[in-house]
Short mmCIF file of C-alpha atoms and ligand atoms in Angstrom, two decimals:
data_model
loop_
_atom_site.label_atom_id
_atom_site.label_comp_id
_atom_site.label_asym_id
_atom_site.label_seq_id
_atom_site.Cartn_x
_atom_site.Cartn_y
_atom_site.Cartn_z
CA UNK A 1 -7.88 20.17 -2.26
CA UNK A 2 -11.41 21.54 -2.52
CA UNK A 3 -13.06 18.76 -4.44
CA UNK A 4 -12.35 15.27 -5.60
CA UNK A 5 -12.27 15.42 -9.40
CA UNK A 6 -12.95 11.89 -10.50
CA UNK A 7 -12.26 9.71 -13.50
CA UNK A 8 -13.98 6.33 -13.58
CA UNK A 9 -12.54 3.46 -15.63
CA UNK A 10 -15.13 0.88 -16.70
CA UNK A 11 -18.87 1.53 -16.83
CA UNK A 12 -20.22 -1.97 -16.28
CA UNK A 13 -22.28 -3.16 -13.31
CA UNK A 14 -20.08 -1.72 -10.57
CA UNK A 15 -18.78 1.34 -12.45
CA UNK A 16 -22.33 2.55 -13.09
CA UNK A 17 -23.24 1.92 -9.47
CA UNK A 18 -20.35 4.01 -8.15
CA UNK A 19 -21.07 6.80 -10.65
CA UNK A 20 -24.68 6.84 -9.56
CA UNK A 21 -23.65 7.14 -5.91
CA UNK A 22 -20.93 9.72 -6.54
CA UNK A 23 -23.11 12.04 -8.60
CA UNK A 24 -25.00 13.21 -5.51
CA UNK A 25 -21.82 13.84 -3.51
CA UNK A 26 -21.28 17.62 -3.26
CA UNK A 27 -17.56 17.07 -2.78
CA UNK A 28 -17.13 15.25 -6.08
CA UNK A 29 -16.93 16.46 -9.64
CA UNK A 30 -17.42 13.52 -12.03
CA UNK A 31 -15.21 14.68 -14.87
CA UNK A 32 -14.72 11.62 -17.09
CA UNK A 33 -15.62 7.98 -17.58
CA UNK A 34 -13.69 5.64 -19.87
CA UNK A 35 -15.43 2.61 -21.29
CA UNK A 36 -14.44 0.34 -24.19
CA UNK A 37 -18.08 0.22 -25.32
CA UNK A 38 -18.68 3.96 -24.94
CA UNK A 39 -20.68 4.01 -28.20
CA UNK A 40 -23.31 1.72 -26.68
CA UNK A 41 -23.65 3.85 -23.56
CA UNK A 42 -24.64 7.20 -25.04
CA UNK A 43 -28.22 7.03 -23.66
CA UNK A 44 -27.01 6.11 -20.15
CA UNK A 45 -24.24 8.75 -20.31
CA UNK A 46 -26.71 11.63 -20.89
CA UNK A 47 -28.16 11.25 -17.37
CA UNK A 48 -25.07 9.86 -15.70
CA UNK A 49 -23.85 13.13 -14.19
CA UNK A 50 -20.42 12.64 -15.81
CA UNK A 51 -19.05 15.46 -17.98
CA UNK A 52 -17.16 13.43 -20.62
CA UNK A 53 -16.98 9.90 -21.92
CA UNK A 54 -13.99 8.36 -23.71
CA UNK A 55 -12.92 4.96 -24.95
CA UNK A 56 -9.33 5.49 -23.84
CA UNK A 57 -8.46 5.56 -20.13
CA UNK A 58 -5.23 7.41 -20.99
CA UNK A 59 -7.43 10.52 -21.39
CA UNK A 60 -8.27 10.23 -17.68
CA UNK A 61 -4.63 9.96 -16.63
CA UNK A 62 -3.58 12.89 -18.80
CA UNK A 63 -6.36 15.17 -17.59
CA UNK A 64 -4.70 17.48 -15.08
CA UNK A 65 -7.97 18.36 -13.32
CA UNK A 66 -8.60 14.74 -12.40
CA UNK A 67 -7.01 13.91 -9.06
CA UNK A 68 -8.71 10.59 -8.31
CA UNK A 69 -9.33 7.44 -10.32
CA UNK A 70 -12.00 4.83 -9.68
CA UNK A 71 -10.93 1.50 -11.24
CA UNK A 72 -14.06 -0.47 -12.09
CA UNK A 73 -12.85 -2.44 -15.12
CA UNK A 74 -12.27 -6.23 -15.04
CA UNK A 75 -9.76 -7.51 -12.48
CA UNK A 76 -7.11 -8.39 -15.09
CA UNK A 77 -6.67 -4.63 -15.76
CA UNK A 78 -6.41 -3.46 -12.12
CA UNK A 79 -2.70 -3.79 -11.29
CA UNK A 80 -1.49 -1.95 -14.41
CA UNK A 81 -4.06 0.80 -13.90
CA UNK A 82 -3.04 1.24 -10.25
CA UNK A 83 0.59 1.60 -11.34
CA UNK A 84 -0.38 4.14 -14.01
CA UNK A 85 -2.41 6.10 -11.48
CA UNK A 86 0.57 6.11 -9.10
CA UNK A 87 2.84 7.39 -11.89
CA UNK A 88 0.37 10.26 -12.50
CA UNK A 89 0.05 10.84 -8.71
CA UNK A 90 -3.70 10.28 -8.66
CA UNK A 91 -5.58 8.82 -5.69
CA UNK A 92 -7.03 5.37 -6.34
CA UNK A 93 -10.20 3.54 -5.46
CA UNK A 94 -9.88 0.03 -6.91
CA UNK A 95 -12.52 -2.64 -7.09
CA UNK A 96 -11.73 -6.04 -5.58
CA UNK A 97 -9.62 -8.07 -6.11
CA UNK A 98 -6.47 -6.07 -6.79
CA UNK A 99 -5.13 -8.75 -9.12
CA UNK A 100 -4.84 -12.52 -9.54
CA UNK A 101 -1.15 -12.53 -8.76
CA UNK A 102 0.78 -11.70 -5.58
CA UNK A 103 3.83 -10.27 -7.38
CA UNK A 104 1.74 -7.90 -9.50
CA UNK A 105 -0.19 -6.76 -6.43
CA UNK A 106 2.99 -6.13 -4.43
CA UNK A 107 4.49 -4.14 -7.32
CA UNK A 108 1.38 -1.96 -7.42
CA UNK A 109 1.56 -1.60 -3.63
CA UNK A 110 5.16 -0.37 -3.75
CA UNK A 111 4.30 2.21 -6.41
CA UNK A 112 1.30 3.52 -4.49
CA UNK A 113 3.45 3.84 -1.35
CA UNK A 114 6.13 5.67 -3.29
CA UNK A 115 3.62 8.04 -4.91
CA UNK A 116 2.11 8.82 -1.48
CA UNK A 117 -1.44 8.84 -2.84
CA UNK A 118 -4.55 7.50 -1.10
CA UNK A 119 -5.69 3.99 -1.92
CA UNK A 120 -8.83 2.08 -1.03
CA UNK A 121 -9.92 -1.37 -2.17
CA UNK A 122 -13.60 -2.11 -2.79
CA UNK A 123 -14.48 -4.28 0.19
CA UNK A 124 -17.82 -2.55 0.63
CA UNK A 125 -19.13 -4.92 3.32
CA UNK A 126 -16.88 -3.18 5.86
CA UNK A 127 -19.26 -0.20 5.50
CA UNK A 128 -22.39 -2.21 6.37
CA UNK A 129 -23.80 -0.87 9.65
CA UNK A 130 -24.49 -4.33 11.12
CA UNK A 131 -21.04 -5.70 10.38
CA UNK A 132 -19.42 -2.51 11.66
CA UNK A 133 -21.30 -2.83 14.94
CA UNK A 134 -20.40 -6.52 15.12
CA UNK A 135 -16.72 -5.71 14.60
CA UNK A 136 -16.82 -3.03 17.27
CA UNK A 137 -18.45 -5.37 19.82
CA UNK A 138 -15.96 -8.15 19.07
CA UNK A 139 -13.11 -5.66 19.47
CA UNK A 140 -14.64 -4.58 22.80
CA UNK A 141 -14.60 -8.24 23.90
CA UNK A 142 -18.40 -8.60 24.10
CA UNK A 143 -17.96 -12.27 23.08
CA UNK A 144 -14.66 -12.65 24.96
CA UNK A 145 -12.02 -14.65 23.09
CA UNK A 146 -13.30 -15.53 19.64
CA UNK A 147 -13.47 -19.29 19.12
CA UNK A 148 -15.53 -19.70 15.94
CA UNK A 149 -16.54 -17.43 13.05
CA UNK A 150 -19.29 -18.70 10.76
CA UNK A 151 -20.11 -17.02 7.47
CA UNK A 152 -22.85 -18.10 5.10
CA UNK A 153 -22.56 -16.26 1.80
CA UNK A 154 -24.71 -17.41 -1.09
CA UNK A 155 -25.70 -15.59 -4.26
CA UNK A 156 -29.24 -15.88 -5.66
CA UNK A 157 -27.96 -16.93 -9.08
CA UNK A 158 -24.63 -17.35 -10.86
CA UNK A 159 -23.32 -14.52 -13.04
CA UNK A 160 -23.07 -14.94 -16.84
CA UNK A 161 -20.55 -17.53 -17.95
CA UNK A 162 -18.65 -14.72 -19.74
CA UNK A 163 -18.17 -13.02 -16.37
CA UNK A 164 -17.13 -16.27 -14.68
CA UNK A 165 -14.50 -16.83 -17.37
CA UNK A 166 -12.61 -13.65 -16.43
CA UNK A 167 -13.52 -13.55 -12.72
CA UNK A 168 -10.56 -15.52 -11.36
CA UNK A 169 -12.83 -18.24 -9.97
CA UNK A 170 -15.21 -18.44 -7.02
CA UNK A 171 -12.60 -18.00 -4.28
CA UNK A 172 -11.04 -14.92 -5.91
CA UNK A 173 -14.28 -13.35 -7.13
CA UNK A 174 -16.88 -14.17 -4.51
CA UNK A 175 -15.37 -15.71 -1.35
CA UNK A 176 -12.83 -12.86 -1.28
CA UNK A 177 -15.46 -10.62 0.37
CA UNK A 178 -15.89 -13.27 3.09
CA UNK A 179 -12.12 -13.57 3.56
CA UNK A 180 -11.97 -9.83 4.10
CA UNK A 181 -14.91 -9.99 6.54
CA UNK A 182 -13.17 -12.82 8.41
CA UNK A 183 -10.00 -10.75 8.98
CA UNK A 184 -12.04 -7.64 9.78
CA UNK A 185 -14.35 -9.28 12.33
CA UNK A 186 -11.89 -11.58 14.10
CA UNK A 187 -9.14 -8.94 14.10
CA UNK A 188 -6.45 -11.51 13.44
CA UNK A 189 -4.70 -12.78 10.32
CA UNK A 190 -5.73 -16.03 8.64
CA UNK A 191 -2.73 -18.38 8.79
CA UNK A 192 -4.14 -21.54 7.20
CA UNK A 193 -6.92 -22.43 4.77
CA UNK A 194 -8.53 -25.76 3.96
CA UNK A 195 -11.10 -25.58 1.15
CA UNK A 196 -13.32 -28.00 -0.70
CA UNK A 197 -15.29 -26.89 -3.73
CA UNK A 198 -17.61 -28.44 -6.32
CA UNK A 199 -19.56 -27.47 -9.45
CA UNK A 200 -22.99 -28.72 -8.51
CA UNK A 201 -25.17 -25.75 -9.43
CA UNK A 202 -24.17 -25.68 -13.08
CA UNK A 203 -21.89 -28.30 -14.71
CA UNK A 204 -20.86 -25.70 -17.33
CA UNK A 205 -19.07 -23.86 -14.53
CA UNK A 206 -17.18 -27.10 -13.84
CA UNK A 207 -16.26 -27.38 -17.53
CA UNK A 208 -14.64 -23.94 -17.14
CA UNK A 209 -12.55 -25.44 -14.31
CA UNK A 210 -14.36 -23.31 -11.77
CA UNK A 211 -16.64 -24.22 -8.85
CA UNK A 212 -19.99 -22.85 -7.68
CA UNK A 213 -20.16 -24.29 -4.17
CA UNK A 214 -17.54 -24.32 -1.42
CA UNK A 215 -16.86 -25.01 2.22
CA UNK A 216 -13.77 -23.28 3.56
CA UNK A 217 -12.10 -23.74 6.94
CA UNK A 218 -9.87 -20.96 8.30
CA UNK A 219 -7.35 -20.93 11.12
CA UNK A 220 -6.52 -17.52 12.58
CA UNK A 221 -3.27 -16.39 14.12
CA UNK A 222 -5.00 -15.93 17.51
CA UNK A 223 -6.17 -19.57 17.51
CA UNK A 224 -9.78 -18.95 16.41
CA UNK A 225 -11.36 -21.13 13.72
CA UNK A 226 -13.62 -20.06 10.90
CA UNK A 227 -15.98 -21.72 8.48
CA UNK A 228 -17.40 -20.17 5.32
CA UNK A 229 -19.97 -21.76 3.06
CA UNK A 230 -20.52 -20.32 -0.41
CA UNK A 231 -22.98 -21.07 -3.17
CA UNK A 232 -23.57 -19.31 -6.46
CA UNK A 233 -27.29 -20.16 -6.21
CA UNK A 234 -29.67 -19.87 -3.27
CA UNK A 235 -33.18 -20.11 -4.72
CA UNK A 236 -34.66 -17.98 -1.91
CA UNK A 237 -32.38 -14.95 -2.48
CA UNK A 238 -29.09 -13.46 -1.34
CA UNK A 239 -28.13 -15.27 1.86
CA UNK A 240 -25.71 -13.26 4.02
CA UNK A 241 -25.41 -14.42 7.62
CA UNK A 242 -22.55 -14.18 10.08
CA UNK A 243 -21.96 -15.45 13.61
CA UNK A 244 -19.01 -14.72 15.88
CA UNK A 245 -18.88 -17.11 18.83
CA UNK A 246 -16.54 -16.87 21.80
CA UNK A 247 -16.11 -17.82 25.45
CA UNK A 248 -18.18 -14.77 26.46
CA UNK A 249 -21.13 -15.30 24.10
CA UNK A 250 -22.09 -14.98 20.46
CA UNK A 251 -23.20 -12.25 18.06
CA UNK A 252 -25.33 -13.05 15.05
CA UNK A 253 -26.06 -10.93 11.96
CA UNK A 254 -29.08 -12.22 10.10
CA UNK A 255 -30.28 -11.59 6.56
CA UNK A 256 -31.76 -8.22 5.68
CA UNK A 257 -35.36 -8.30 4.51
CA UNK A 258 -37.62 -5.63 3.02
CA UNK A 259 -39.75 -5.60 6.19
CA UNK A 260 -39.51 -7.40 9.54
CA UNK A 261 -43.16 -8.58 9.39
CA UNK A 262 -44.22 -12.11 10.22
CA UNK A 263 -47.45 -13.28 8.59
CA UNK A 264 -49.26 -15.98 10.59
CA UNK A 265 -51.98 -17.99 8.83
CA UNK A 266 -53.60 -21.42 8.89
CA UNK A 267 -50.75 -23.41 7.30
CA UNK A 268 -47.59 -21.63 8.28
CA UNK A 269 -45.83 -18.44 9.36
CA UNK A 270 -44.12 -16.38 6.67
CA UNK A 271 -41.38 -13.77 6.71
CA UNK A 272 -39.95 -11.80 3.77
CA UNK A 273 -37.26 -13.32 1.61
CA UNK A 274 -33.73 -11.90 1.94
CA UNK A 275 -33.11 -8.83 -0.22
CA UNK A 276 -32.45 -10.04 -3.75
CA UNK A 277 -28.73 -9.47 -4.38
CA UNK A 278 -25.71 -7.31 -3.59
CA UNK A 279 -27.11 -4.17 -5.21
CA UNK A 280 -30.12 -4.28 -2.88
CA UNK A 281 -28.51 -5.78 0.23
CA UNK A 282 -25.36 -3.68 0.25
CA UNK A 283 -26.67 -0.46 -1.34
CA UNK A 284 -25.99 1.61 1.78
CA UNK A 285 -22.48 0.18 2.15
CA UNK A 286 -21.63 1.05 -1.46
CA UNK A 287 -22.75 4.62 -0.86
CA UNK A 288 -20.71 4.91 2.33
CA UNK A 289 -17.54 3.29 0.99
CA UNK A 290 -17.02 5.92 -1.72
CA UNK A 291 -18.29 8.73 0.52
CA UNK A 292 -15.70 7.84 3.18
CA UNK A 293 -12.98 7.39 0.56
CA UNK A 294 -13.69 10.92 -0.69
CA UNK A 295 -13.63 12.21 2.91
CA UNK A 296 -10.27 10.56 3.56
CA UNK A 297 -8.82 12.38 0.53
CA UNK A 298 -10.27 15.74 1.49
CA UNK A 299 -9.34 15.42 5.19
CA UNK A 300 -6.01 13.71 4.48
CA UNK A 301 -6.79 10.74 6.73
CA UNK A 302 -6.08 7.04 6.23
CA UNK A 303 -8.61 5.17 4.11
CA UNK A 304 -10.79 2.57 5.87
CA UNK A 305 -9.71 -0.36 3.67
CA UNK A 306 -5.99 -0.21 3.01
CA UNK A 307 -3.73 -1.93 0.48
CA UNK A 308 -2.73 -4.64 2.96
CA UNK A 309 -6.40 -5.67 3.23
CA UNK A 310 -6.44 -6.24 -0.53
CA UNK A 311 -3.19 -8.20 -0.44
CA UNK A 312 -4.28 -10.48 2.41
CA UNK A 313 -7.75 -11.30 1.09
CA UNK A 314 -6.19 -12.11 -2.27
CA UNK A 315 -3.60 -14.41 -0.63
CA UNK A 316 -6.32 -16.25 1.28
CA UNK A 317 -8.22 -16.73 -2.01
CA UNK A 318 -5.08 -18.11 -3.68
CA UNK A 319 -4.49 -20.45 -0.73
CA UNK A 320 -8.11 -21.66 -0.92
CA UNK A 321 -7.70 -22.48 -4.62
CA UNK A 322 -4.44 -24.30 -3.94
CA UNK A 323 -6.07 -26.23 -1.11
CA UNK A 324 -9.04 -27.23 -3.25
CA UNK A 325 -6.69 -28.35 -6.04
CA UNK A 326 -4.37 -30.32 -3.76
CA UNK A 327 -6.84 -31.58 -1.16
CA UNK A 328 -4.53 -30.29 1.58
CA UNK A 329 -4.52 -27.36 4.01
CA UNK A 330 -2.39 -24.43 2.82
CA UNK A 331 -0.51 -21.88 4.94
CA UNK A 332 -1.00 -18.15 4.29
CA UNK A 333 1.96 -15.81 4.53
CA UNK A 334 0.99 -12.50 6.10
CA UNK A 335 4.29 -10.71 5.82
CA UNK A 336 4.29 -8.00 3.16
CA UNK A 337 7.84 -6.80 3.56
N1 NAD B 1 -17.50 -4.84 -4.68
C1 NAD B 1 -18.38 -5.65 -5.24
O1 NAD B 1 -19.29 -6.15 -4.61
C2 NAD B 1 -18.26 -5.96 -6.71
C3 NAD B 1 -19.38 -6.38 -7.42
C4 NAD B 1 -19.25 -6.64 -8.78
C5 NAD B 1 -18.00 -6.51 -9.39
N2 NAD B 1 -16.92 -6.12 -8.66
C6 NAD B 1 -15.58 -5.99 -9.30
O2 NAD B 1 -15.64 -4.92 -10.22
C7 NAD B 1 -14.88 -5.21 -11.40
C8 NAD B 1 -15.80 -5.07 -12.62
O3 NAD B 1 -16.88 -5.96 -12.45
P1 NAD B 1 -18.31 -5.70 -13.16
O4 NAD B 1 -19.23 -6.70 -12.57
O5 NAD B 1 -18.67 -4.27 -13.13
O6 NAD B 1 -17.94 -6.15 -14.64
P2 NAD B 1 -18.62 -5.66 -15.99
O7 NAD B 1 -18.14 -6.61 -17.03
O8 NAD B 1 -20.07 -5.44 -15.79
O9 NAD B 1 -17.95 -4.21 -16.22
C9 NAD B 1 -16.62 -3.99 -16.57
C10 NAD B 1 -16.62 -2.88 -17.62
O10 NAD B 1 -15.28 -2.48 -17.87
C11 NAD B 1 -15.16 -2.22 -19.26
N3 NAD B 1 -13.74 -2.28 -19.64
C12 NAD B 1 -12.98 -3.38 -19.86
N4 NAD B 1 -11.71 -3.02 -20.17
C13 NAD B 1 -11.69 -1.64 -20.13
C14 NAD B 1 -10.70 -0.67 -20.37
N5 NAD B 1 -9.45 -1.02 -20.72
N6 NAD B 1 -11.03 0.63 -20.27
C15 NAD B 1 -12.29 1.01 -19.94
N7 NAD B 1 -13.28 0.12 -19.70
C16 NAD B 1 -12.99 -1.19 -19.79
C17 NAD B 1 -16.01 -3.30 -19.90
O11 NAD B 1 -16.35 -2.96 -21.24
C18 NAD B 1 -17.20 -3.33 -18.96
O12 NAD B 1 -18.22 -2.43 -19.36
C19 NAD B 1 -14.29 -6.60 -11.18
O13 NAD B 1 -12.98 -6.48 -10.71
C20 NAD B 1 -15.19 -7.22 -10.11
O14 NAD B 1 -14.50 -8.16 -9.32
C21 NAD B 1 -17.03 -5.82 -7.35
#
């Protein structure tokens, strides 16, 4: 294959971001985008770098030039679109999470395996240079045996209530990135989850039977423990900090800021706020995740975030929800048959 010929499904926040990153990739031809509200996107489309726009994703599947599909529509559509892509033998990049349901996800997994196409799930944080270096040092035993993983992951403000309604809830939509980071950094499966959540940022989120704040305790197969704290609103910006602590030391990843300056004056010392949100903080990782996905297709190598990673993060999210609902710790099955 000389080039990845891409079709993108869904041109919302994340679809537009991937298109914008892919349009400068010499190895990619952006052939088509499908979007329900295509009529409203004509202005954006003109400069998008995509050749055609359609309202019907079937046009993407039936286009014989297109060999790769980027699924960027809402989560409820993902599993069916993955299965369709497998039936048309197209490679798949799918945004997180794969679905809200283990059975659906496993069905999609089987079909992708059978089709023999490449698959990558959108856990972009694995492509962040700091977290990659952290993972490599943990793997090389720079902290010895891992005892505790601590993740602080707080958004600057909650998304629209319309988004929350279809998001699958905080654990499935937001904490899922942290669950993936936990598995990635510790290098061991999560076997038990104990989660407590609350709607204290916005009571309307509570009325939707969702939460906006959570503390989650993880137990790993290798005996390590983890704690994640999430909030949908940190007034000072996007708060993304991680520590891995073990019997040989600790490694800390702090927030990214626009500059590393400290300003000393008569009352206090100031540093920059964290970068505003995921588009700013993880920009580089978004660029690299699709770049490396394209490379794995062209070089016929395994993708960096495989189907199992999507399955496991989703199971941890489901266990966290069950734990929060029941008030009890919940075991996580990591067999995928
Ligand atoms: N990796 C990340 O950090 C990250 C960040 C944001 C969102 N996401 C994921 O990306 C997905 C989309 O989220 P978003 O924030 O871009 O949502 P969004 O609502 O901004 O965009 C989704 C778009 O898909 C379109 N759409 C819906 N059904 C469609 C269909 N059948 N065919 C074509 N288009 C269709 C909608 O009209 C909308 O424009 C979700 O699964 C979400 O979890 C991932």
